[in-house]
Structure formats: C-alpha cells, structure tokens
Amino acid sequence: MGIDWGIIIQQFFSQGVGINAMVFAMAAIGLNIHFGYTGLLNFGHVGFMAAGAYGVGMTVFWLDQSLWLGVLVGLLLPTIMALILGIPTLRLRADYLGITTIAASEALRIFVRWRGNQERTGSSGGINDFADEFFEFNIFTRPGTETYDFAPGGLTIFQFRANDLWVLLIGWTLVAFFLLLTWQLMRSPWGRALKSIREDEDAARALGKNAYAYKLQALVLGGVIGGVAGMLQVISRQAVQPDTFNPVITFLIWTILIIGGVGKVASPVAGSMIYWALISGLITFMRELIGTDLSDELETFLNLSVLNVDQLRFVIFGGALMLLMWFRPQGVFGNREEMALEDR
Amino acid sequence: MKTGDPSEKDVAIEDPNAPEVVLGATAGGGGAGAAAQEDIPNPIAGTFDGVDPTPGSPKPDEILVAKNVVRRFGGLTAVDVDEVRIQRGAITALIGPNGAGKTTFFNLLTGFDDPDEGDVSLNGNSINGVASHKLAARGMVRTFQLTKSLAKMSVMDNMLLGAGDQRGEKLSFSLLRGSWRKQESEVRARAEELLERFSMTHMADEYAATLSGGQRKLLEMARALMAKPSLILLDEPMAGVNPALVQSLLGHVEALRDEGVSVLFVEHDMDVIMGISDWIVVLAEGSVIAEGTPDQVSSNPRVIDAYLGTEDGGASSDGRQGRDSE
Ligand SMILES: Nc1ncnc2c1ncn2[C@@H]1O[C@H](COP(=O)(O)OP(=O)(O)OP(=O)(O)O)[C@@H](O)[C@H]1O
Ligand SMILES: [Mg+2]
C-alpha cells in the first residue's frame, strides 16, 4: 500500500481554511488586541471562548430561549468576565492579570463541568444539538448534497460538508470584519494611546492618558471577540463540551499569534492558517505512513502507531516553534528590526 | 503660547500682598513683546528680591504648594517636606544628594505615588489623590529620570500622544474619522512646529528607540510640551546628555520660562543649576534644608555640608549668608 498524496493535499488545504483555522484566527484577533496592542498578559483566553460558548448554549438548553438571544448572551458573558477580571487587576502590575485569567478560565471549566450543574450546563456531557436555528438558514443545503468538493483538474483541494461551509461563510466574514475593525481602531488616536500604554504605562499616564480605562476597554473588546470565536466553534459542532476549553487552547492561540507576528493586524489569520494547514497535512501524512509497509519499523523503532500519532503533533509543533523562534522570532508579519528595539 | 497675562491675573487674585515691583517685572517680560524679551533676558528678574531664603518661604505668585508631605517606605522616611512653595513662571531647581528623595517627591507631586500624609495644591486647588493622568489636563506634565520614550512608536507618534483632550482618543469616536480628522491635523501641525524647534524634524519617522539618550531627553521634553503645560517637572533632564546637547536643552528650558511656563527640575550638574535657576530648593534626607537664589544657596553652610562640597563655598560674598545661617 502506498501513500495517498491526494488526501494529504486535501487535508492541508481544507484544514488551512477550515473551522478550526477560522475559530482560532478569530480568537487570536482578540488576543492580539490584548497582548499585541495593549500589552495585556491574558493567559486564559480560552475562558472568554468558553463564556461565549456557554452563553449561547445555556440560553438554549437551560433557559429554553432562542439561539439568537443566546448569541446576545454569548456577547454579554465575555464582557462581564472581562470586567470582573480587569477591574481589580488592571491597576496592578501586568502579571496579576496573567495569573487571574489563567485561574479564572480553569475555574470556569471546572464549574461548568460540575455535576451539580447538570440541568444548566449539561455537566461533563455538555450541551448538544442546540444550534438548529443557525443551520435553518444554510444556503448550501441541497437535497442529495452531503459534501462540496472543489477539485480543479480532478485533484480535490477543498472538501467541506454543507453545514461546515455555512459556518465557514459566516465565520470568515466575521473574521474579515474583526480585522477591519482592528485595523481601523489601531490607526486611530485611540489605538495610538493603546500602544503607548503597551510601551510604557507611566509615560502614557504622565501625558494624560487614563491607562486603566484603555486597558479595560481593550480587555473587553478582545474578550468579546474571543467569545464570538467560542460561539462559532460550538455552533459548528452543535456541541458545547467543557473539556474543549482546556488550557492547551490558550497556549495554541498564543502559538498562532506568535507564528503570525504579534501586534500586526493580519497576523492572527496567517498564523492560524499556517498552523492548521501544516499540522493537518503532517498528521495525515503520518497516518498514511503508518498505513504503508513501514508500519512495523515505525512501531518498533519510534513506537509510532495509529494510537499515538495524534500526540505527535505537539512534539512536531514544539520543534517547529523552536526553529521559528530561532530563524524568524518576529513571526510571519513581524518586523525584526522593530522587535529588536528596546527602551534603554 | 500666551505669556505674562495668567501670572499677572493670578498674582492679583491669589496673593494680594505680592510686591508691586514683581508684578511689573512679570508683565514687562511677558506682555511687552519680543523686543522687550530680548532686552530683558529673564522675564521674572527681580521676582525673588524680597523672598525670604528659608525653607517653605512664601513666593509672590505660587503655582504649586506642598505642605507636610510625608512618604515612608517601610522604616525609611524617603520624603518629609514641611513646606515648599513654587513660584509661577520661574525656573526652580530641586537639588540634593543621591537618595535625598527628589524623585520620590516628584512622584508624590504628580500622582505617581501617594503620600502617607500631606497636601499638594496646584494653582490653589488641592490635587490630593487626583489620578496622575488627570494632572496633564490641569496643566502639570512631568518627565522621568529614566527616560520613557515610547520605543516602538515613531518620534511623531510620541509627539502626537502628548496632546491632551483628543476626541479620536475616545473609543466611541475612534472609528468616526471625520469627527477627529481636523483636530488630528492641528495636533500634527503643532508637533511639527515643536520638532522643528527642537531640531528633530528629520527624525519624525524614526522609531524613538533609535534615538540617542540625549535625543530622547529632548523628545520627552518636546512631547510634554504638546500638552501645553503651565508647569513642567523635569527629573534630571540633562543626565547622560552630551555637552553640546546640554546647551541646547538649557536653551529650551530658558525659552520655556520666557514664554511663561513654570519649570521645576531636578539636576545634579552644579554649573547647569547655578547658571539657569531662578530659585533653588535643597533636599537632603527627604527634608528641605535650604532655599534661595543660586548665590544664596551656594553660600549656605548647611548646603555646603550636605551637598555641595567645599569647592563651591567661595561663592559666598554677601550678607545673606549670615542671615540665613542664624
Ligand atoms: N519604591 C521604593 N521602595 C522603597 N524605597 C524607595 C522606593 N523609592 C525610593 N526609595 C528610597 O527612597 C529614597 C529616596 O529615593 P529617590 O529616588 O527619591 O532619591 P533621589 O533624590 O531621586 O536620588 P537620585 O539623585 O539618585 O535620583 C532612597 O533611599 C530610595 O532607596
Ligand atoms: Mg532621582
């Protein structure tokens, strides 16, 4: 049996613009506003995603309301979370926010997972099939059409299910909107003041900028964008699961932001596409490899089999990230000279 | 920049006992036009003639007053100032040995640190507990001992940030370009003017991080001026600046005074201090131990003991020394 290059190519491209790429690009746009432009250390971004996800899920599941009201709640909860986390910590040194966000995001996950919350959050089973209203409007739904293939010259590059295509259309449109929003904001005097706080909060205050208010605004804005990403993720799966919101997700979003280049408008999108295309292509390749005559050797020498090939992604990615930091620490869009600049 | 008039008014309002002669001098320097300014290099000359050279002495027209300001760090009392009164429109130097509490005192005056006790007032209004960012709007701007240029922003962006009350800096207006475009171009014009004046026009698009230490000091001062302050506090503006730039910085500081801006600055270089200051406040171990004109201070034995060292003692030449040391 040989390697099927077609499936590898298809995974590479499809996942490069797929749901995960879209969701993580959006989440990273939020984190970019936090860290890239304001210098806020948010180590619990997944908490904002969870707040959005559970906002929409619980409104439908627990309160028995419409999905659209749920979307509003999904915007409101990350806002409240940003205020609760920001008000006490943003007057303090930057690391306090870091500690608080990581703790809060874990506390939130454990809380929604708690058995006592069965009828509100679905506990560890989560909330399922709550987003039918969203898919009622799917313009791609056609009788007899399960998947859409884009195969120029017979080679399948993209393959999506109709429902995923609908999520992708809405999702990438929102990503484009948030990019435009970030771009416009950051070239306004407001964005300039935000960057001055990132560079030196005391200098900003001496020049009359209310650093606390700016940081709170940025925290809310980036948090809400993270919340929207969380909503799209759970809507696409028709499932809100507590354990999808584990701390590794925050780490992934940071990775994506760093790949793209911190503090550049389009970097979250580039970082996310690169990450998901490469990781999916690579894992598919490894799976194919295990399916060949080499499988015994892989098993014997590398202890690699279908059972653990998925774990390999973190090993590979860790290595790749180290190489990136070595050769291009500024990321794809970053500016190396700018990165080397320091206040002496 | 408007000159002379505000001090004239405030003299009348705030200190009815202000000597006539002072009022005349201030008005002459500020109001009588460029020709008069060139003839009289120091518009406030004579202001301190009748002022008692003792710690806490009242000034004819005070812009900043600090009373009983105490700041302790654990067991260490870094600042314990009974009374300091700063004259409007003058260059006042705050000197003292390393660790005397000058920077801490600056922080207390500008809301960057909170005193354990004490009152500070600006233009007669208490500013106790007023957040640091609100003071710029009230006309008080500071710079820092360790220069705080915004490294990864351009020199021009640094300057633009200095301007106060910008509509586009509000989140709610930031996306409405039309609502702030005009103000932005006004602010930019002012920034260009100031950069020109500080001979930094050619660096407008450079990152602030690429400037030399001295250029950053200039930038920080120019940026502070964007806020149109009536009082500027400079913490060691000449530290680490090469002699050629020091001259230009000094020129700028004097020009500020000539335009009616009050300057309070910390400096170590004795030649600089003696040459430029109208009045000197000496801090040692957190307290004011002496005040006076450069001549008075340099001949004050307490100051010589605490700070100046013997080589400056020769400056004593008049009877004031005797009066002060009693
Ligand atoms: N945040 C702080 N915590 C503890 N001690 C402090 C703090 N800030 C200042 N001090 C102490 O207070 C005293 C005064 O310090 P300050 O920096 O105000 O002196 P300075 O007059 O500005 O000195 P220099 O001329 O070296 O700049 C010093 O003994 C210093 O160690
Ligand atoms: Mg100091």
XYZ file of C-alpha atoms and ligand atoms in Angstrom:
702
model
C 0.000 0.000 0.000
C 1.411 3.403 -0.944
C 0.864 6.867 0.427
C -2.254 8.676 -0.790
C -0.910 12.159 -1.500
C -4.348 13.312 -2.552
C -5.777 13.067 0.958
C -2.752 14.832 2.399
C -3.148 17.739 -0.011
C -6.854 17.865 0.607
C -6.380 17.948 4.376
C -3.657 20.550 4.109
C -5.840 22.972 2.154
C -9.213 22.169 3.697
C -7.994 22.448 7.269
C -5.976 25.535 6.363
C -9.225 27.409 5.834
C -11.427 25.107 7.884
C -13.482 25.638 11.008
C -10.535 25.365 13.367
C -8.471 27.792 11.317
C -11.346 30.246 11.328
C -12.141 29.887 15.039
C -8.513 30.188 16.120
C -7.864 33.106 13.774
C -10.741 34.941 15.385
C -9.675 34.080 18.911
C -6.170 35.237 18.092
C -7.520 38.573 16.821
C -8.885 39.091 20.320
C -5.616 38.086 21.946
C -3.748 40.374 19.567
C -5.788 43.306 20.847
C -4.937 42.248 24.394
C -1.285 41.419 24.075
C -0.170 42.706 20.703
C -1.527 46.228 21.036
C -2.101 46.800 24.733
C 0.492 44.526 26.297
C -2.072 42.739 28.471
C -0.943 39.296 29.587
C -4.005 37.166 29.076
C -3.160 33.556 29.794
C -6.761 32.448 29.948
C -8.162 33.429 26.585
C -9.970 30.099 26.354
C -12.083 31.341 29.265
C -13.541 34.081 27.062
C -14.296 31.486 24.377
C -15.999 29.330 26.980
C -18.020 32.292 28.243
C -19.291 32.919 24.711
C -19.928 29.232 24.071
C -21.798 28.617 27.309
C -23.631 31.919 26.924
C -25.253 30.725 23.726
C -25.524 27.071 24.765
C -27.090 27.629 28.166
C -29.601 30.152 26.862
C -30.976 27.473 24.562
C -30.522 24.450 26.813
C -31.254 25.757 30.271
C -33.396 28.821 29.674
C -35.120 27.352 26.633
C -34.764 30.549 24.665
C -33.906 31.103 21.045
C -30.388 30.761 19.677
C -30.390 34.423 18.693
C -30.996 35.558 22.225
C -28.240 33.116 23.123
C -25.860 34.926 20.805
C -26.543 38.146 22.682
C -25.863 36.377 25.972
C -22.718 34.989 24.377
C -21.581 38.557 23.797
C -22.618 39.687 27.256
C -20.881 36.982 29.308
C -17.357 37.634 27.962
C -17.960 41.341 28.597
C -18.894 40.654 32.203
C -15.968 38.289 32.556
C -13.555 40.921 31.208
C -14.905 43.468 33.666
C -14.712 41.087 36.618
C -11.150 40.108 35.746
C -9.998 43.558 34.711
C -11.433 45.907 37.322
C -9.423 44.534 40.250
C -6.233 43.642 38.385
C -5.590 46.276 35.739
C -4.438 48.819 38.296
C -1.808 46.337 39.418
C 1.269 45.060 37.683
C 0.799 43.199 34.399
C 1.377 39.728 35.845
C -1.680 39.926 38.100
C -3.964 39.814 35.079
C -1.993 36.841 33.765
C -2.467 34.836 36.930
C -6.096 35.835 37.289
C -7.054 34.957 33.731
C -5.443 31.529 33.817
C -7.096 30.742 37.132
C -10.468 32.080 36.049
C -10.531 30.113 32.813
C -9.774 26.869 34.640
C -12.266 27.661 37.393
C -14.903 28.291 34.752
C -14.228 24.974 33.024
C -14.390 23.055 36.276
C -17.518 24.874 37.339
C -19.494 24.140 34.164
C -18.278 20.546 34.341
C -19.527 20.131 37.907
C -22.278 17.544 38.281
C -24.462 19.915 40.255
C -24.783 21.980 37.105
C -26.296 19.132 35.083
C -29.506 20.940 34.173
C -27.789 24.260 33.479
C -24.598 23.334 31.618
C -25.060 19.663 30.921
C -22.092 18.947 33.182
C -19.382 16.820 31.576
C -21.721 15.696 28.804
C -22.207 19.281 27.737
C -24.974 20.707 25.599
C -25.815 19.096 22.278
C -27.902 19.871 19.215
C -28.777 23.367 20.289
C -27.973 25.255 17.095
C -30.530 24.035 14.565
C -31.809 27.579 14.151
C -28.437 28.550 12.768
C -28.435 25.847 10.140
C -32.012 26.553 9.057
C -30.547 29.455 7.151
C -27.838 27.397 5.499
C -27.770 28.487 1.880
C -25.685 25.462 0.973
C -28.286 22.897 1.986
C -29.433 20.941 -1.082
C -31.230 17.639 -1.166
C -28.790 14.885 -2.010
C -25.726 17.049 -1.489
C -23.696 15.945 1.521
C -20.345 17.467 0.758
C -18.978 20.104 -1.510
C -15.794 19.328 -3.385
C -13.573 21.817 -5.099
C -11.437 19.754 -7.393
C -9.790 21.718 -10.167
C -8.179 19.276 -12.592
C -9.520 16.295 -10.700
C -7.408 16.918 -7.599
C -9.572 17.573 -4.570
C -8.211 20.603 -2.765
C -11.171 21.562 -0.639
C -13.866 19.309 0.694
C -16.490 20.545 3.150
C -19.802 19.379 4.481
C -22.681 21.724 3.647
C -23.138 22.757 7.273
C -19.445 23.440 7.725
C -19.446 25.568 4.620
C -22.203 27.664 6.094
C -20.286 28.133 9.361
C -17.187 28.992 7.348
C -19.005 31.607 5.300
C -20.339 33.360 8.386
C -17.128 32.794 10.341
C -14.650 34.121 7.814
C -16.939 37.065 7.127
C -16.788 37.888 10.820
C -13.017 37.394 10.816
C -12.774 39.897 7.980
C -14.974 42.283 9.924
C -12.847 41.996 13.065
C -9.685 42.507 11.039
C -11.127 45.647 9.530
C -12.224 46.796 12.973
C -8.773 46.196 14.472
C -7.103 47.922 11.569
C -9.304 50.995 11.831
C -9.054 51.169 15.605
C -5.306 50.809 15.686
C -4.717 53.604 13.236
C -6.938 55.964 15.197
C -5.692 58.115 18.071
C -7.370 55.594 20.396
C -5.107 52.859 19.065
C -2.135 55.146 19.405
C -2.923 55.713 23.062
C -3.340 51.947 23.498
C 0.108 51.314 22.058
C 1.624 53.959 24.290
C 0.291 52.023 27.263
C 1.883 48.863 25.908
C 5.184 50.703 25.540
C 5.188 52.482 28.868
C 2.169 52.911 31.047
C 3.735 55.604 33.231
C 4.673 57.708 30.230
C 1.115 57.392 28.960
C -0.290 58.488 32.312
C 2.089 61.438 32.503
C 0.714 62.506 29.126
C -2.804 62.412 30.459
C -3.950 59.016 29.196
C -6.200 57.062 31.528
C -4.291 53.825 31.196
C -6.731 51.886 33.353
C -9.731 52.789 31.223
C -7.898 51.981 27.996
C -6.774 48.602 29.303
C -10.277 47.756 30.438
C -11.711 48.711 27.054
C -9.122 46.579 25.286
C -9.758 43.645 27.604
C -13.498 43.767 26.940
C -13.082 44.169 23.185
C -10.594 41.314 22.803
C -12.596 39.163 25.214
C -15.822 39.615 23.259
C -14.052 38.676 20.019
C -12.774 35.569 21.812
C -16.350 34.902 22.890
C -17.616 35.083 19.315
C -14.922 32.588 18.318
C -16.120 30.288 21.092
C -19.714 30.585 19.913
C -18.819 29.721 16.329
C -16.829 26.728 17.478
C -19.686 25.203 19.458
C -22.303 26.102 16.894
C -20.295 24.346 14.188
C -20.136 21.205 16.321
C -23.652 21.547 17.668
C -21.981 20.711 20.990
C -20.687 22.639 23.996
C -18.202 20.420 25.822
C -16.368 21.618 28.918
C -13.159 19.822 28.068
C -12.759 21.506 24.709
C -11.979 24.623 26.744
C -8.824 23.382 28.386
C -5.707 25.498 28.939
C -3.936 23.977 25.918
C -6.302 26.022 23.741
C -4.957 29.250 25.225
C -1.455 28.005 24.502
C -2.436 27.255 20.901
C -3.852 30.736 20.411
C -0.626 32.236 21.713
C 1.346 29.992 19.371
C -0.743 31.115 16.429
C -0.322 34.768 17.338
C 3.431 34.330 17.619
C 3.641 32.473 14.298
C 1.786 35.312 12.588
C 3.650 38.095 14.337
C 2.488 39.860 17.488
C 0.867 43.258 17.051
C 0.252 43.109 13.309
C -3.317 43.272 12.074
C -3.435 40.224 9.788
C -1.064 38.008 11.737
C -3.755 36.010 13.588
C -5.210 34.858 10.278
C -1.858 33.964 8.745
C -0.741 32.216 11.921
C -3.915 30.196 12.208
C -3.985 29.125 8.560
C -0.346 28.108 8.641
C -0.769 26.204 11.872
C -3.827 24.240 10.849
C -2.664 23.549 7.296
C 0.697 22.261 8.425
C -0.487 20.293 11.402
C -3.318 18.628 9.484
C -1.138 17.881 6.475
C 1.532 16.470 8.716
C -0.728 14.276 10.791
C -2.418 12.944 7.676
C 0.980 12.181 6.232
C 1.993 10.285 9.374
C -1.244 8.311 9.278
C -0.593 7.419 5.673
C 2.923 6.406 6.563
C 1.686 4.088 9.273
C -0.610 2.526 6.706
C 2.340 1.509 4.491
C 4.817 -1.369 4.626
C 6.864 0.753 7.007
C 4.344 0.335 9.819
C 6.288 -2.410 11.595
C 9.512 -0.383 11.568
C 7.692 2.722 12.808
C 6.143 0.696 15.591
C 9.406 -0.955 16.596
C 11.809 1.951 16.380
C 9.631 5.016 17.020
C 6.842 3.342 18.928
C 4.548 5.089 16.478
C 1.137 3.705 15.637
C -2.391 4.927 14.862
C -2.924 5.066 18.597
C -0.452 7.805 19.342
C 0.115 9.587 16.045
C -2.119 12.478 17.106
C 0.058 13.140 20.120
C 2.952 13.611 17.770
C 1.570 16.925 16.594
C 2.656 18.665 19.766
C 6.149 17.243 19.530
C 6.477 18.330 15.935
C 4.961 21.655 16.591
C 7.114 22.334 19.594
C 10.149 21.664 17.470
C 8.880 23.825 14.639
C 8.123 26.652 17.032
C 11.668 26.495 18.352
C 13.013 26.719 14.818
C 10.717 29.648 14.132
C 11.964 31.466 17.205
C 15.483 30.784 16.049
C 15.176 31.944 12.455
C 12.222 34.279 12.466
C 11.380 35.328 16.020
C 9.186 38.159 14.770
C 6.735 35.754 13.106
C 5.458 35.903 9.553
C 4.349 39.531 9.520
C 6.508 40.886 12.287
C 9.355 43.269 11.716
C 12.632 42.009 13.077
C 14.166 45.461 13.446
C 11.131 46.646 15.343
C 11.312 43.618 17.578
C 14.920 44.334 18.456
C 14.102 47.877 19.546
C 14.190 48.497 23.218
C 13.750 51.345 25.593
C 17.192 51.797 27.048
C 1.720 80.453 23.697
C 0.171 83.102 25.888
C 2.595 84.761 28.193
C 2.609 87.030 31.155
C -1.122 87.510 31.450
C -2.024 84.465 33.528
C 0.611 85.184 36.103
C -0.464 88.796 36.293
C -4.033 87.820 36.966
C -3.143 85.177 39.483
C -0.849 87.489 41.362
C -3.757 89.796 41.854
C -6.162 87.062 42.876
C -4.078 84.708 44.914
C -1.615 86.905 46.665
C -2.765 90.433 47.286
C 0.436 91.079 49.189
C 2.595 90.486 46.172
C 5.093 93.300 45.846
C 4.318 95.799 43.130
C 7.773 95.510 41.721
C 7.296 91.817 40.961
C 4.101 92.382 39.098
C 5.790 94.980 36.972
C 8.678 92.735 36.140
C 6.470 89.843 35.160
C 4.268 91.938 32.967
C 7.245 93.583 31.344
C 8.853 90.329 30.384
C 5.731 88.610 29.186
C 3.492 91.219 27.747
C 5.695 93.818 26.166
C 6.592 91.841 23.088
C 9.654 90.294 21.571
C 11.825 93.375 21.717
C 11.351 93.658 25.450
C 12.130 89.972 25.870
C 15.437 90.364 24.131
C 16.376 93.348 26.229
C 15.407 91.614 29.458
C 16.642 88.037 29.134
C 14.895 86.887 32.268
C 11.281 87.996 32.372
C 10.973 87.312 36.065
C 14.148 89.061 37.107
C 13.657 90.639 40.483
C 10.786 88.357 41.444
C 12.748 86.781 44.246
C 14.250 90.012 45.553
C 12.022 90.217 48.545
C 11.670 86.478 49.136
C 12.990 85.090 52.371
C 15.637 82.449 51.549
C 14.381 79.919 54.099
C 12.651 76.570 53.632
C 8.943 76.952 52.946
C 9.075 80.683 52.344
C 6.077 82.187 50.554
C 6.515 83.315 46.962
C 4.801 86.245 45.293
C 2.767 84.063 42.952
C 2.689 80.371 43.769
C 1.745 77.742 41.210
C 2.477 74.666 43.320
C 2.368 74.314 47.086
C 3.250 71.195 49.072
C 2.632 71.009 52.809
C 3.662 68.338 55.306
C 4.238 65.782 52.600
C 5.483 62.524 54.068
C 6.293 59.281 52.301
C 7.677 56.262 54.111
C 8.955 53.032 52.607
C 8.819 50.612 55.497
C 11.094 52.098 58.110
C 12.669 54.585 55.727
C 11.207 58.064 55.532
C 12.065 58.968 51.958
C 10.270 62.308 51.962
C 9.302 64.547 54.871
C 8.784 68.007 53.447
C 7.222 70.602 55.754
C 6.511 73.163 53.116
C 7.590 74.015 49.605
C 6.135 76.814 47.512
C 6.984 77.102 43.851
C 6.889 80.444 42.066
C 4.949 80.714 38.841
C 6.891 81.480 35.702
C 10.272 80.764 37.249
C 12.843 78.034 36.847
C 13.090 76.304 40.195
C 15.757 73.682 40.741
C 15.357 70.844 43.206
C 18.757 69.598 44.239
C 20.066 67.152 46.783
C 22.440 64.226 47.141
C 21.625 60.823 45.664
C 18.787 59.246 47.572
C 17.652 62.585 49.000
C 14.113 61.849 47.865
C 13.881 64.122 44.843
C 12.340 61.571 42.518
C 10.036 60.323 45.246
C 8.926 63.914 45.888
C 8.279 64.351 42.157
C 6.210 61.190 42.169
C 4.166 62.500 45.080
C 3.588 65.836 43.384
C 2.459 64.229 40.137
C 0.211 61.498 41.487
C 2.570 58.662 40.588
C 2.865 57.831 44.266
C 0.560 58.572 47.189
C 1.899 60.363 50.250
C 1.268 58.905 53.683
C 0.400 62.428 54.767
C 0.305 65.840 53.251
C -1.362 68.271 50.898
C -0.379 69.384 47.458
C -2.149 72.120 45.581
C -1.808 73.323 42.035
C -2.990 76.839 41.212
C -4.608 76.958 44.618
C -6.664 73.788 44.077
C -5.906 70.677 46.069
C -4.688 67.795 43.943
C -4.508 65.245 46.745
C -5.480 61.859 45.416
C -6.083 63.201 41.918
C -5.086 60.479 39.447
C -1.833 61.140 37.651
C -3.422 61.132 34.216
C -5.756 63.960 35.178
C -2.958 66.328 36.046
C -1.864 66.840 32.450
C -5.230 68.391 31.729
C -4.708 70.684 34.705
C -1.515 71.960 33.202
C 1.104 69.885 35.001
C 3.261 67.500 32.990
C 6.360 65.633 34.085
C 9.267 63.782 32.557
C 11.172 60.895 34.085
C 14.688 60.405 35.370
C 14.938 57.220 33.313
C 13.675 58.475 30.002
C 10.394 56.983 28.933
C 10.341 57.332 25.214
C 7.808 55.009 23.672
C 10.408 52.857 21.975
C 8.389 51.082 19.297
C 6.498 54.159 18.238
C 7.745 56.803 15.873
C 9.016 60.142 17.104
C 5.958 61.727 15.515
C 3.576 59.341 17.285
C 5.346 60.129 20.539
C 4.673 63.789 19.912
C 1.046 63.305 18.886
C 0.403 61.428 22.110
C 1.428 64.450 24.105
C -1.583 66.493 23.080
C -4.419 66.472 25.561
C -8.158 66.212 25.064
C -8.115 64.453 21.709
C -11.520 63.370 20.507
C -10.106 60.470 18.489
C -8.623 59.004 21.649
C -12.109 58.128 22.838
C -13.170 54.640 21.806
C -16.610 55.916 20.858
C -15.219 58.396 18.333
C -12.187 56.446 17.181
C -13.944 54.896 14.193
C -15.525 58.150 13.121
C -12.587 59.578 11.260
C -14.449 62.702 10.269
C -15.042 63.621 13.891
C -11.354 63.927 14.708
C -9.555 64.438 11.427
C -9.397 68.201 11.787
C -8.130 68.089 15.356
C -5.586 65.471 14.375
C -4.126 67.710 11.699
C -3.961 70.602 14.150
C -2.158 68.413 16.639
C 0.182 67.223 13.917
C 0.955 70.780 12.872
C 1.807 71.638 16.450
C 4.004 68.551 16.721
C 5.849 69.529 13.557
C 6.366 73.005 14.945
C 7.821 71.660 18.189
C 10.012 69.125 16.412
C 11.308 71.958 14.265
C 12.070 73.978 17.347
C 13.923 71.048 18.924
C 15.740 70.373 15.624
C 14.257 66.898 15.364
C 12.195 67.240 12.226
C 14.412 64.865 10.270
C 13.787 62.147 12.847
C 9.995 62.371 12.839
C 9.508 58.959 11.236
C 12.221 57.100 13.133
C 11.386 54.774 15.968
C 12.006 56.539 19.260
C 14.206 53.605 20.251
C 16.750 54.563 17.625
C 17.420 57.957 19.200
C 20.420 58.631 21.391
C 19.992 59.176 25.098
C 20.218 62.920 24.694
C 17.776 62.990 21.806
C 15.306 61.047 23.897
C 15.555 63.602 26.660
C 14.772 66.240 24.049
C 11.912 64.175 22.695
C 10.462 63.645 26.145
C 10.546 67.362 26.814
C 9.084 68.242 23.425
C 6.367 65.633 23.920
C 5.495 67.061 27.327
C 5.130 70.475 25.716
C 2.467 69.105 23.384
C 0.166 69.186 26.404
C 0.630 72.980 26.663
C 1.583 72.747 30.321
C 1.719 75.706 32.637
C 4.075 73.758 34.906
C 6.598 71.233 33.698
C 8.535 68.973 36.041
C 11.788 67.620 34.653
C 13.600 64.850 36.524
C 17.266 65.151 35.584
C 16.705 66.348 32.022
C 20.433 66.658 31.331
C 21.563 63.334 32.790
C 23.630 61.411 30.278
C 23.340 64.131 27.663
C 26.478 65.241 25.859
C 27.688 68.807 26.493
C 26.643 70.116 23.082
C 23.079 68.921 23.614
C 23.066 70.197 27.189
C 23.472 73.717 25.854
C 20.545 73.245 23.536
C 18.404 71.698 26.296
C 19.239 74.595 28.581
C 18.253 76.980 25.848
C 14.895 75.248 25.565
C 14.291 75.352 29.285
C 15.034 79.068 29.387
C 12.838 79.646 26.357
C 10.010 77.915 28.199
C 10.326 80.230 31.133
C 10.408 83.193 28.792
C 7.092 82.005 27.402
C 5.581 81.917 30.863
C 5.853 78.199 31.623
C 6.910 77.354 35.157
C 9.726 74.830 35.365
C 10.653 72.627 38.307
C 13.629 70.445 37.628
C 15.967 68.039 39.348
C 19.565 68.225 38.302
C 22.965 67.193 39.580
C 25.245 69.276 37.416
C 26.124 72.314 39.555
C 27.159 74.528 36.651
C 23.835 73.903 34.992
C 21.897 74.585 38.146
C 23.708 77.763 39.063
C 23.529 79.097 35.546
C 19.889 78.540 34.805
C 17.863 78.505 38.010
C 15.969 81.444 39.385
C 15.435 79.679 42.666
C 16.850 76.550 44.271
C 15.290 74.183 46.777
C 17.717 71.864 48.532
C 16.528 68.480 49.696
C 18.562 66.261 51.991
C 17.364 63.038 53.562
C 13.836 63.829 52.499
C 13.565 67.302 54.003
C 14.078 70.769 52.609
C 17.181 72.126 54.279
C 17.566 75.322 52.324
C 16.049 77.536 49.664
C 17.296 80.564 47.883
C 18.718 82.088 44.765
C 21.798 80.347 43.338
C 24.082 82.764 45.173
C 22.293 82.341 48.465
C 22.246 78.573 48.248
C 25.823 78.138 47.175
C 26.980 80.132 50.153
C 24.694 78.431 52.655
C 26.845 76.363 55.041
C 24.122 73.749 55.548
C 24.004 73.154 51.833
C 27.752 73.026 51.588
C 27.767 70.444 54.348
C 25.036 68.324 52.890
C 25.719 68.542 49.254
C 27.908 70.992 47.513
C 31.262 70.193 48.991
C 33.842 72.802 49.810
C 34.828 73.916 46.333
C 31.653 75.933 45.905
C 31.987 77.682 49.247
C 33.950 80.526 47.691
C 30.792 81.933 46.163
C 29.750 83.479 49.471
C 30.063 87.184 49.035
C 27.111 88.979 50.519
C 25.389 89.432 53.847
C 22.581 86.971 53.128
C 24.641 84.035 54.173
C 24.894 85.304 57.702
C 21.171 85.997 57.894
C 20.288 82.550 56.634
C 22.563 80.589 58.861
C 21.161 82.025 62.053
N 9.593 52.240 45.802
C 10.510 52.354 46.788
N 10.601 51.417 47.750
C 11.499 51.548 48.749
N 12.353 52.550 48.854
C 12.337 53.513 47.937
C 11.421 53.463 46.843
N 11.608 54.554 46.069
C 12.609 55.239 46.642
N 13.048 54.629 47.765
C 14.095 55.127 48.649
O 13.810 56.452 48.970
C 14.969 57.226 48.982
C 14.857 58.387 48.048
O 14.924 57.915 46.717
P 14.786 58.865 45.459
O 14.832 58.017 44.254
O 13.599 59.718 45.633
O 16.110 59.738 45.548
P 16.664 60.837 44.541
O 16.864 62.057 45.330
O 15.796 60.947 43.347
O 18.065 60.213 44.156
P 18.895 60.315 42.790
O 19.607 61.616 42.789
O 19.850 59.179 42.878
O 17.944 60.167 41.664
C 16.122 56.292 48.660
O 16.714 55.886 49.864
C 15.445 55.136 47.991
O 16.155 53.952 48.225
Mg 16.051 60.640 41.353
